[in-house]
mmCIF file of C-alpha atoms in Angstrom:
data_model
loop_
_atom_site.group_PDB
_atom_site.id
_atom_site.type_symbol
_atom_site.label_atom_id
_atom_site.label_comp_id
_atom_site.label_asym_id
_atom_site.label_seq_id
_atom_site.Cartn_x
_atom_site.Cartn_y
_atom_site.Cartn_z
ATOM 1 C CA MET A 341 25.597 -37.329 -8.703
ATOM 2 C CA ARG A 342 22.079 -36.654 -7.417
ATOM 3 C CA ALA A 343 21.564 -36.919 -3.612
ATOM 4 C CA PRO A 344 19.092 -39.416 -2.194
ATOM 5 C CA PRO A 345 15.610 -37.878 -1.331
ATOM 6 C CA ALA A 346 15.494 -36.299 2.025
ATOM 7 C CA PRO A 347 12.203 -36.559 3.902
ATOM 8 C CA PHE A 348 10.422 -33.318 4.983
ATOM 9 C CA ARG A 349 7.448 -32.847 7.390
ATOM 10 C CA ILE A 350 4.046 -31.563 6.431
ATOM 11 C CA LEU A 351 2.462 -29.824 9.369
ATOM 12 C CA GLY A 352 -1.022 -28.666 9.426
ATOM 13 C CA ARG A 353 -3.275 -26.605 11.828
ATOM 14 C CA GLU A 354 -3.523 -29.062 14.537
ATOM 15 C CA ALA A 355 0.136 -29.849 14.627
ATOM 16 C CA ILE A 356 1.080 -26.152 14.677
ATOM 17 C CA ARG A 357 -1.266 -25.448 17.513
ATOM 18 C CA THR A 358 0.006 -28.343 19.580
ATOM 19 C CA ALA A 359 3.729 -27.635 18.939
ATOM 20 C CA LEU A 360 3.664 -23.706 19.710
ATOM 21 C CA PRO A 361 1.049 -22.415 22.217
ATOM 22 C CA LEU A 362 0.286 -18.729 21.806
ATOM 23 C CA ALA A 363 1.842 -17.670 25.091
ATOM 24 C CA ALA A 364 5.214 -19.182 24.061
ATOM 25 C CA CYS A 365 4.991 -17.721 20.763
ATOM 26 C CA ILE A 366 4.711 -14.151 22.355
ATOM 27 C CA ASP A 367 8.147 -14.594 23.826
ATOM 28 C CA LEU A 368 9.488 -16.100 20.674
ATOM 29 C CA MET A 369 8.467 -13.016 18.648
ATOM 30 C CA ARG A 370 10.112 -10.731 21.225
ATOM 31 C CA ASP A 371 13.295 -12.751 20.735
ATOM 32 C CA THR A 372 12.907 -12.696 16.965
ATOM 33 C CA MET A 373 12.450 -8.986 16.658
ATOM 34 C CA MET A 374 15.623 -8.570 18.838
ATOM 35 C CA VAL A 375 17.499 -10.623 16.321
ATOM 36 C CA VAL A 376 16.080 -8.592 13.447
ATOM 37 C CA SER A 377 17.049 -5.326 14.993
ATOM 38 C CA ASN A 378 20.504 -6.681 15.680
ATOM 39 C CA GLY A 379 21.026 -7.205 11.891
ATOM 40 C CA GLY A 380 20.610 -11.053 12.123
ATOM 41 C CA ALA A 381 18.076 -11.414 9.241
ATOM 42 C CA ARG A 382 17.948 -10.942 5.376
ATOM 43 C CA LEU A 383 14.352 -9.812 4.568
ATOM 44 C CA PRO A 384 13.573 -8.797 1.031
ATOM 45 C CA LEU A 385 10.332 -6.771 0.795
ATOM 46 C CA ARG A 386 7.161 -8.764 0.414
ATOM 47 C CA THR A 387 5.999 -9.192 -3.229
ATOM 48 C CA VAL A 388 2.292 -8.800 -3.739
ATOM 49 C CA MET A 389 0.722 -9.568 -7.164
ATOM 50 C CA PRO A 390 -2.926 -8.372 -7.212
ATOM 51 C CA LEU A 391 -5.295 -10.950 -8.964
ATOM 52 C CA PRO A 392 -7.744 -10.023 -11.757
ATOM 53 C CA GLY A 393 -10.861 -8.153 -10.547
ATOM 54 C CA GLU A 394 -11.376 -8.170 -6.819
ATOM 55 C CA ALA A 395 -10.375 -11.751 -6.334
ATOM 56 C CA GLY A 396 -7.548 -10.959 -4.059
ATOM 57 C CA ALA A 397 -3.816 -11.127 -4.203
ATOM 58 C CA PHE A 398 -0.902 -13.543 -4.183
ATOM 59 C CA ALA A 399 2.070 -12.707 -1.871
ATOM 60 C CA LEU A 400 5.678 -14.046 -1.486
ATOM 61 C CA MET A 401 7.758 -13.382 1.642
ATOM 62 C CA PRO A 402 11.274 -14.988 1.505
ATOM 63 C CA GLY A 403 13.832 -14.557 4.265
ATOM 64 C CA PHE A 404 16.857 -15.835 6.182
ATOM 65 C CA LEU A 405 17.243 -15.672 10.030
ATOM 66 C CA GLU A 406 20.580 -16.206 11.777
ATOM 67 C CA ASP A 407 19.245 -17.342 15.197
ATOM 68 C CA PRO A 408 17.739 -19.821 14.994
ATOM 69 C CA ALA A 409 19.244 -20.507 11.569
ATOM 70 C CA ALA A 410 16.245 -20.612 9.221
ATOM 71 C CA LEU A 411 15.824 -20.226 5.553
ATOM 72 C CA GLY A 412 12.496 -20.235 3.744
ATOM 73 C CA ALA A 413 9.533 -18.417 2.137
ATOM 74 C CA LYS A 414 5.817 -17.925 2.782
ATOM 75 C CA LEU A 415 3.512 -18.199 -0.238
ATOM 76 C CA LEU A 416 0.158 -16.759 0.583
ATOM 77 C CA CYS A 417 -3.119 -16.155 -1.149
ATOM 78 C CA LEU A 418 -5.134 -13.281 0.245
ATOM 79 C CA MET A 419 -8.733 -13.829 -0.736
ATOM 80 C CA PRO A 420 -11.236 -11.385 0.726
ATOM 81 C CA GLY A 421 -14.108 -13.332 -0.669
ATOM 82 C CA ASN A 422 -13.294 -16.563 1.233
ATOM 83 C CA ALA A 423 -15.244 -15.340 4.409
ATOM 84 C CA ALA A 424 -18.508 -15.666 2.537
ATOM 85 C CA ARG A 425 -17.417 -19.199 1.549
ATOM 86 C CA GLY A 426 -16.645 -20.290 5.073
ATOM 87 C CA LEU A 427 -12.884 -20.325 4.284
ATOM 88 C CA SER A 428 -9.924 -18.401 5.600
ATOM 89 C CA SER A 429 -9.092 -15.226 3.924
ATOM 90 C CA HIS A 430 -5.309 -16.187 4.086
ATOM 91 C CA THR A 431 -4.351 -19.534 2.531
ATOM 92 C CA GLY A 432 -1.081 -20.915 1.510
ATOM 93 C CA VAL A 433 2.130 -22.566 2.805
ATOM 94 C CA VAL A 434 5.404 -21.816 4.409
ATOM 95 C CA LEU A 435 8.522 -23.743 3.038
ATOM 96 C CA LEU A 436 11.411 -24.228 5.445
ATOM 97 C CA PHE A 437 14.679 -25.288 4.098
ATOM 98 C CA ASN A 438 17.932 -26.492 5.790
ATOM 99 C CA SER A 439 20.052 -23.417 5.649
ATOM 100 C CA ALA A 440 23.299 -25.295 5.167
ATOM 101 C CA THR A 441 22.117 -27.745 2.495
ATOM 102 C CA GLY A 442 19.160 -26.115 0.993
ATOM 103 C CA GLN A 443 17.082 -29.262 1.333
ATOM 104 C CA LEU A 444 13.397 -28.924 2.133
ATOM 105 C CA GLN A 445 12.704 -29.619 5.779
ATOM 106 C CA ALA A 446 8.991 -28.746 6.335
ATOM 107 C CA LEU A 447 5.966 -27.603 4.548
ATOM 108 C CA LEU A 448 3.514 -25.784 7.091
ATOM 109 C CA ASP A 449 0.056 -24.174 6.851
ATOM 110 C CA ALA A 450 0.643 -20.510 6.210
ATOM 111 C CA ALA A 451 -2.831 -19.519 7.455
ATOM 112 C CA GLU A 452 -2.180 -21.035 10.856
ATOM 113 C CA ILE A 453 1.302 -19.650 11.112
ATOM 114 C CA THR A 454 0.171 -16.171 10.263
ATOM 115 C CA ALA A 455 -2.752 -16.343 12.737
ATOM 116 C CA LEU A 456 -0.258 -17.343 15.481
ATOM 117 C CA ARG A 457 2.848 -15.148 14.808
ATOM 118 C CA THR A 458 1.032 -11.941 13.960
ATOM 119 C CA PRO A 459 -1.062 -11.579 17.336
ATOM 120 C CA ALA A 460 1.867 -13.005 19.175
ATOM 121 C CA ALA A 461 4.185 -10.150 17.759
ATOM 122 C CA THR A 462 1.616 -7.497 18.512
ATOM 123 C CA ALA A 463 1.120 -8.702 22.044
ATOM 124 C CA ALA A 464 4.962 -8.606 22.583
ATOM 125 C CA ALA A 465 4.938 -5.051 21.264
ATOM 126 C CA SER A 466 1.968 -3.840 23.245
ATOM 127 C CA ARG A 467 3.475 -5.299 26.535
ATOM 128 C CA VAL A 468 6.388 -2.980 26.360
ATOM 129 C CA LEU A 469 4.644 0.113 24.763
ATOM 130 C CA ALA A 470 1.319 0.194 26.591
ATOM 131 C CA ARG A 471 1.023 1.692 30.209
ATOM 132 C CA PRO A 472 1.382 -1.107 32.736
ATOM 133 C CA ASP A 473 -2.211 -0.504 33.914
ATOM 134 C CA ALA A 474 -3.770 -0.387 30.560
ATOM 135 C CA GLY A 475 -6.814 -2.821 30.379
ATOM 136 C CA ASP A 476 -9.803 -1.089 28.482
ATOM 137 C CA LEU A 477 -9.438 -2.411 24.903
ATOM 138 C CA ALA A 478 -11.076 -1.164 21.812
ATOM 139 C CA LEU A 479 -11.100 -3.871 19.140
ATOM 140 C CA LEU A 480 -11.874 -2.863 15.646
ATOM 141 C CA GLY A 481 -12.665 -5.815 13.408
ATOM 142 C CA THR A 482 -14.369 -9.096 13.624
ATOM 143 C CA GLY A 483 -12.273 -11.367 11.425
ATOM 144 C CA GLU A 484 -9.725 -14.210 12.234
ATOM 145 C CA GLN A 485 -6.978 -11.796 13.178
ATOM 146 C CA ALA A 486 -9.187 -9.825 15.473
ATOM 147 C CA PHE A 487 -10.183 -12.890 17.297
ATOM 148 C CA ALA A 488 -6.586 -14.142 17.565
ATOM 149 C CA HIS A 489 -5.482 -10.589 18.750
ATOM 150 C CA LEU A 490 -8.059 -10.489 21.511
ATOM 151 C CA ALA A 491 -6.661 -13.857 22.676
ATOM 152 C CA ALA A 492 -3.108 -12.496 22.639
ATOM 153 C CA LEU A 493 -3.651 -9.254 24.249
ATOM 154 C CA SER A 494 -5.520 -10.861 27.032
ATOM 155 C CA LEU A 495 -2.296 -12.724 27.949
ATOM 156 C CA VAL A 496 -0.269 -9.562 28.316
ATOM 157 C CA HIS A 497 -2.840 -7.100 29.754
ATOM 158 C CA PRO A 498 -5.160 -7.342 32.617
ATOM 159 C CA LEU A 499 -8.234 -6.554 30.477
ATOM 160 C CA ARG A 500 -11.096 -4.828 32.330
ATOM 161 C CA SER A 501 -13.323 -4.317 29.306
ATOM 162 C CA VAL A 502 -13.475 -5.007 25.674
ATOM 163 C CA ARG A 503 -15.292 -2.506 23.265
ATOM 164 C CA LEU A 504 -15.902 -4.241 19.906
ATOM 165 C CA TRP A 505 -16.705 -2.657 16.641
ATOM 166 C CA GLY A 506 -17.392 -4.189 13.157
ATOM 167 C CA ARG A 507 -19.050 -3.125 10.085
ATOM 168 C CA ASP A 508 -21.607 -5.956 10.281
ATOM 169 C CA PRO A 509 -23.464 -5.696 13.600
ATOM 170 C CA GLU A 510 -24.563 -9.349 13.378
ATOM 171 C CA LYS A 511 -21.030 -10.453 12.897
ATOM 172 C CA ALA A 512 -19.912 -8.454 15.743
ATOM 173 C CA ARG A 513 -22.559 -9.864 18.134
ATOM 174 C CA SER A 514 -21.631 -13.397 17.034
ATOM 175 C CA PHE A 515 -17.961 -12.533 17.570
ATOM 176 C CA ALA A 516 -18.619 -11.237 21.088
ATOM 177 C CA ALA A 517 -20.619 -14.420 22.023
ATOM 178 C CA ARG A 518 -17.876 -16.680 20.822
ATOM 179 C CA ALA A 519 -14.997 -14.610 22.415
ATOM 180 C CA GLN A 520 -16.847 -14.212 25.830
ATOM 181 C CA VAL A 521 -16.476 -17.896 26.447
ATOM 182 C CA SER A 522 -12.734 -17.616 26.886
ATOM 183 C CA ILE A 523 -12.437 -13.802 27.862
ATOM 184 C CA ALA A 524 -13.185 -12.894 31.469
ATOM 185 C CA ALA A 525 -13.618 -9.127 30.807
ATOM 186 C CA PRO A 526 -17.024 -8.011 29.516
ATOM 187 C CA ILE A 527 -17.352 -7.616 25.835
ATOM 188 C CA THR A 528 -19.525 -4.689 24.523
ATOM 189 C CA VAL A 529 -20.549 -4.205 20.915
ATOM 190 C CA CYS A 530 -20.512 -0.623 19.907
ATOM 191 C CA GLY A 531 -22.288 0.974 17.009
ATOM 192 C CA SER A 532 -19.341 3.211 15.827
ATOM 193 C CA VAL A 533 -15.611 3.289 16.024
ATOM 194 C CA GLU A 534 -15.695 6.584 17.941
ATOM 195 C CA ALA A 535 -17.954 4.941 20.684
ATOM 196 C CA ALA A 536 -15.651 1.963 20.858
ATOM 197 C CA VAL A 537 -12.428 3.959 21.444
ATOM 198 C CA ASP A 538 -14.006 6.419 23.877
ATOM 199 C CA GLY A 539 -12.160 5.872 27.233
ATOM 200 C CA ALA A 540 -10.021 2.969 25.863
ATOM 201 C CA ASP A 541 -6.262 2.873 26.710
ATOM 202 C CA LEU A 542 -5.596 0.102 24.368
ATOM 203 C CA ILE A 543 -6.735 0.102 20.595
ATOM 204 C CA CYS A 544 -6.271 -2.677 18.083
ATOM 205 C CA THR A 545 -7.345 -2.384 14.476
ATOM 206 C CA ALA A 546 -7.564 -5.585 12.654
ATOM 207 C CA THR A 547 -9.687 -4.707 9.525
ATOM 208 C CA ALA A 548 -9.575 -5.044 5.681
ATOM 209 C CA SER A 549 -10.379 -1.271 5.300
ATOM 210 C CA ALA A 550 -8.506 0.649 2.650
ATOM 211 C CA GLU A 551 -9.564 3.977 4.106
ATOM 212 C CA PRO A 552 -8.858 5.190 7.762
ATOM 213 C CA ILE A 553 -11.527 4.157 10.275
ATOM 214 C CA LEU A 554 -9.723 5.458 13.260
ATOM 215 C CA ARG A 555 -9.312 9.301 13.848
ATOM 216 C CA GLY A 556 -6.427 10.810 15.923
ATOM 217 C CA ARG A 557 -8.862 13.188 17.670
ATOM 218 C CA TRP A 558 -10.684 10.213 19.300
ATOM 219 C CA ILE A 559 -7.594 8.885 20.931
ATOM 220 C CA GLY A 560 -7.016 9.748 24.545
ATOM 221 C CA ALA A 561 -3.650 10.664 26.203
ATOM 222 C CA GLY A 562 -1.756 7.564 27.353
ATOM 223 C CA THR A 563 -3.352 5.204 24.850
ATOM 224 C CA HIS A 564 -1.427 2.560 22.976
ATOM 225 C CA VAL A 565 -2.603 1.705 19.474
ATOM 226 C CA ASN A 566 -1.772 -1.570 17.603
ATOM 227 C CA LEU A 567 -2.352 -1.165 13.771
ATOM 228 C CA VAL A 568 -2.486 -4.650 12.195
ATOM 229 C CA GLY A 569 -4.948 -4.801 9.369
ATOM 230 C CA ALA A 570 -3.319 -2.739 6.512
ATOM 231 C CA SER A 571 -0.240 -4.281 4.987
ATOM 232 C CA VAL A 572 0.122 -2.353 1.640
ATOM 233 C CA GLN A 573 0.896 1.228 0.950
ATOM 234 C CA SER A 574 -2.497 1.812 -0.660
ATOM 235 C CA ALA A 575 -4.441 1.082 2.573
ATOM 236 C CA ALA A 576 -4.660 2.902 5.920
ATOM 237 C CA GLU A 577 -6.504 2.285 9.153
ATOM 238 C CA ILE A 578 -5.695 5.589 11.059
ATOM 239 C CA ASP A 579 -5.625 9.174 9.738
ATOM 240 C CA GLY A 580 -2.617 11.442 9.538
ATOM 241 C CA GLU A 581 -3.450 13.155 12.815
ATOM 242 C CA GLY A 582 -3.197 9.749 14.627
ATOM 243 C CA VAL A 583 0.099 9.136 13.113
ATOM 244 C CA ARG A 584 1.434 12.605 13.771
ATOM 245 C CA GLN A 585 0.486 12.508 17.489
ATOM 246 C CA ALA A 586 1.879 9.210 18.193
ATOM 247 C CA ARG A 587 5.318 7.854 19.055
ATOM 248 C CA TYR A 588 5.468 5.559 15.928
ATOM 249 C CA PHE A 589 7.093 2.149 16.229
ATOM 250 C CA VAL A 590 7.434 -0.427 13.491
ATOM 251 C CA ASP A 591 8.392 -4.099 13.182
ATOM 252 C CA TYR A 592 11.082 -3.605 10.478
ATOM 253 C CA ARG A 593 12.023 -0.190 9.223
ATOM 254 C CA PRO A 594 12.513 -1.051 5.478
ATOM 255 C CA SER A 595 9.202 -2.568 5.293
ATOM 256 C CA ALA A 596 7.541 0.315 7.013
ATOM 257 C CA LEU A 597 9.181 2.856 4.748
ATOM 258 C CA ALA A 598 7.968 0.941 1.711
ATOM 259 C CA GLN A 599 4.577 -0.390 2.639
ATOM 260 C CA ALA A 600 3.126 1.221 5.747
ATOM 261 C CA GLY A 601 0.153 3.158 4.300
ATOM 262 C CA GLU A 602 -0.697 5.243 7.255
ATOM 263 C CA LEU A 603 2.880 6.610 7.401
ATOM 264 C CA ALA A 604 3.178 7.257 3.582
ATOM 265 C CA ARG A 605 -0.239 9.192 3.627
ATOM 266 C CA ALA A 606 0.911 11.324 6.638
ATOM 267 C CA VAL A 607 4.278 12.118 4.862
ATOM 268 C CA GLN A 608 2.596 12.969 1.526
ATOM 269 C CA ALA A 609 0.191 15.297 3.424
ATOM 270 C CA GLY A 610 3.220 17.108 5.074
ATOM 271 C CA GLU A 611 2.140 16.066 8.626
ATOM 272 C CA VAL A 612 5.283 14.088 9.441
ATOM 273 C CA GLY A 613 8.427 13.111 7.811
ATOM 274 C CA TRP A 614 9.930 9.762 7.196
ATOM 275 C CA ASP A 615 12.016 10.183 10.209
ATOM 276 C CA HIS A 616 8.764 9.985 12.361
ATOM 277 C CA ILE A 617 9.546 6.289 12.979
ATOM 278 C CA ALA A 618 10.790 6.353 16.586
ATOM 279 C CA ALA A 619 12.347 2.899 16.409
ATOM 280 C CA GLU A 620 11.878 -0.734 15.439
ATOM 281 C CA ILE A 621 10.157 -2.761 18.049
ATOM 282 C CA GLY A 622 13.282 -4.984 18.454
ATOM 283 C CA GLU A 623 15.221 -1.851 19.545
ATOM 284 C CA VAL A 624 12.703 -1.405 22.350
ATOM 285 C CA HIS A 625 12.909 -5.042 23.298
ATOM 286 C CA LEU A 626 16.755 -4.679 23.359
ATOM 287 C CA GLY A 627 16.568 -1.629 25.620
ATOM 288 C CA ARG A 628 18.055 0.709 23.037
ATOM 289 C CA HIS A 629 14.906 2.777 22.929
ATOM 290 C CA PRO A 630 12.779 3.570 25.920
ATOM 291 C CA GLY A 631 9.534 3.241 23.981
ATOM 292 C CA ARG A 632 6.990 5.177 26.024
ATOM 293 C CA ALA A 633 8.348 8.360 27.655
ATOM 294 C CA ASP A 634 5.590 9.039 30.187
ATOM 295 C CA GLY A 635 2.009 8.014 31.128
ATOM 296 C CA ASP A 636 0.461 10.577 28.623
ATOM 297 C CA ASP A 637 2.241 9.499 25.528
ATOM 298 C CA ILE A 638 0.251 8.075 22.697
ATOM 299 C CA THR A 639 2.210 4.998 21.347
ATOM 300 C CA LEU A 640 1.552 3.245 18.186
ATOM 301 C CA TYR A 641 2.837 -0.107 16.795
ATOM 302 C CA LYS A 642 2.426 -0.612 13.034
ATOM 303 C CA SER A 643 2.516 -4.281 12.288
ATOM 304 C CA LEU A 644 3.212 -5.264 8.701
ATOM 305 C CA GLY A 645 4.494 -8.737 9.410
ATOM 306 C CA ILE A 646 7.974 -10.095 8.244
ATOM 307 C CA ALA A 647 9.326 -13.426 7.048
ATOM 308 C CA ALA A 648 11.628 -13.586 10.141
ATOM 309 C CA GLN A 649 8.425 -14.144 12.230
ATOM 310 C CA ASP A 650 7.262 -16.923 10.061
ATOM 311 C CA LEU A 651 10.753 -18.572 10.136
ATOM 312 C CA ALA A 652 11.034 -18.437 13.798
ATOM 313 C CA ALA A 653 7.634 -19.780 14.438
ATOM 314 C CA CYS A 654 8.100 -22.484 11.786
ATOM 315 C CA THR A 655 11.448 -23.458 13.203
ATOM 316 C CA ALA A 656 10.065 -23.754 16.675
ATOM 317 C CA VAL A 657 7.075 -25.854 15.512
ATOM 318 C CA LEU A 658 9.306 -28.166 13.506
ATOM 319 C CA ALA A 659 11.536 -28.851 16.504
ATOM 320 C CA VAL A 660 8.535 -29.989 18.650
ATOM 321 C CA ALA A 661 7.064 -31.935 15.707
ATOM 322 C CA GLU A 662 10.337 -33.957 15.122
ATOM 323 C CA ALA A 663 10.586 -34.639 18.824
ATOM 324 C CA GLU A 664 6.917 -35.724 19.132
ATOM 325 C CA ASN A 665 6.540 -37.145 15.674
ATOM 326 C CA LEU A 666 3.759 -34.744 14.604
ATOM 327 C CA GLY A 667 2.550 -34.269 11.187
ATOM 328 C CA LEU A 668 3.301 -36.356 8.065
ATOM 329 C CA LEU A 669 6.657 -37.386 6.454
ATOM 330 C CA ALA A 670 7.066 -37.107 2.687
ATOM 331 C CA GLU A 671 9.863 -37.170 0.183
ATOM 332 C CA LEU A 672 10.590 -35.322 -3.125
#
């Protein structure tokens, strides 16, 4: 006997922003990564299907999370050419299912969820890995994730200055003007990556570069680096020296071993072994790993993004949406 149709909620950008503020998402991502490192998630590796030519890629990220109980998948189109069209480079949906019955509970805007959970997870990691007094940020990239990461990092670090670099100087100047409205620290556009990281004690890379833009020899003692842009093994934002000299932390060890391009290149070059991973960030949040050993350590957090982050964010959004009747109700 076929069950009667169950309503599900459709939640777009505004509903997601209303339901889950960035500051709350930072703590949520901390808690989520603790669950992951406690073995409370099932996370198959991301499947990425390249599209013909240079159109982009289609990605599938399924997963199950124990606490809060969540089952679902993100279906995402990665379209680099969308920026020229005035569209997001990330577009798709997250499907959230009832983990007991399998019925569809919600369909959410994947671009907005990704733009929220990724910088929140980075900020949570940066908060425990950077020096407490870190505040001079080098931000490499001028896209959506760079903008979101600046907002998130400003919530966990007392920023004194922001040095911004982008391949297109005009885009960098426009980015700085928009960001300066909400960021108290002065934002300076730099002509090179080396100039941007000179004197920085925080570095965040959020680029689409396939080849390293950041060199280890430019990074000063005590700096914390967040690598965000490269999410496939064929791409890398930092060179092997940068990997070798850093205490290297990851969001999820199986993903990093399979898809962290910077680590793979360093291993292939004989600069480090696969055991160079110091810990998952959840292990640091849990207190099982100390993270930074002293003030001179260079620490590095490699963000690949995992389905557990999407599921936790979507579950939190859905709870508020149901309480406040946000979004639209539909039936299959």
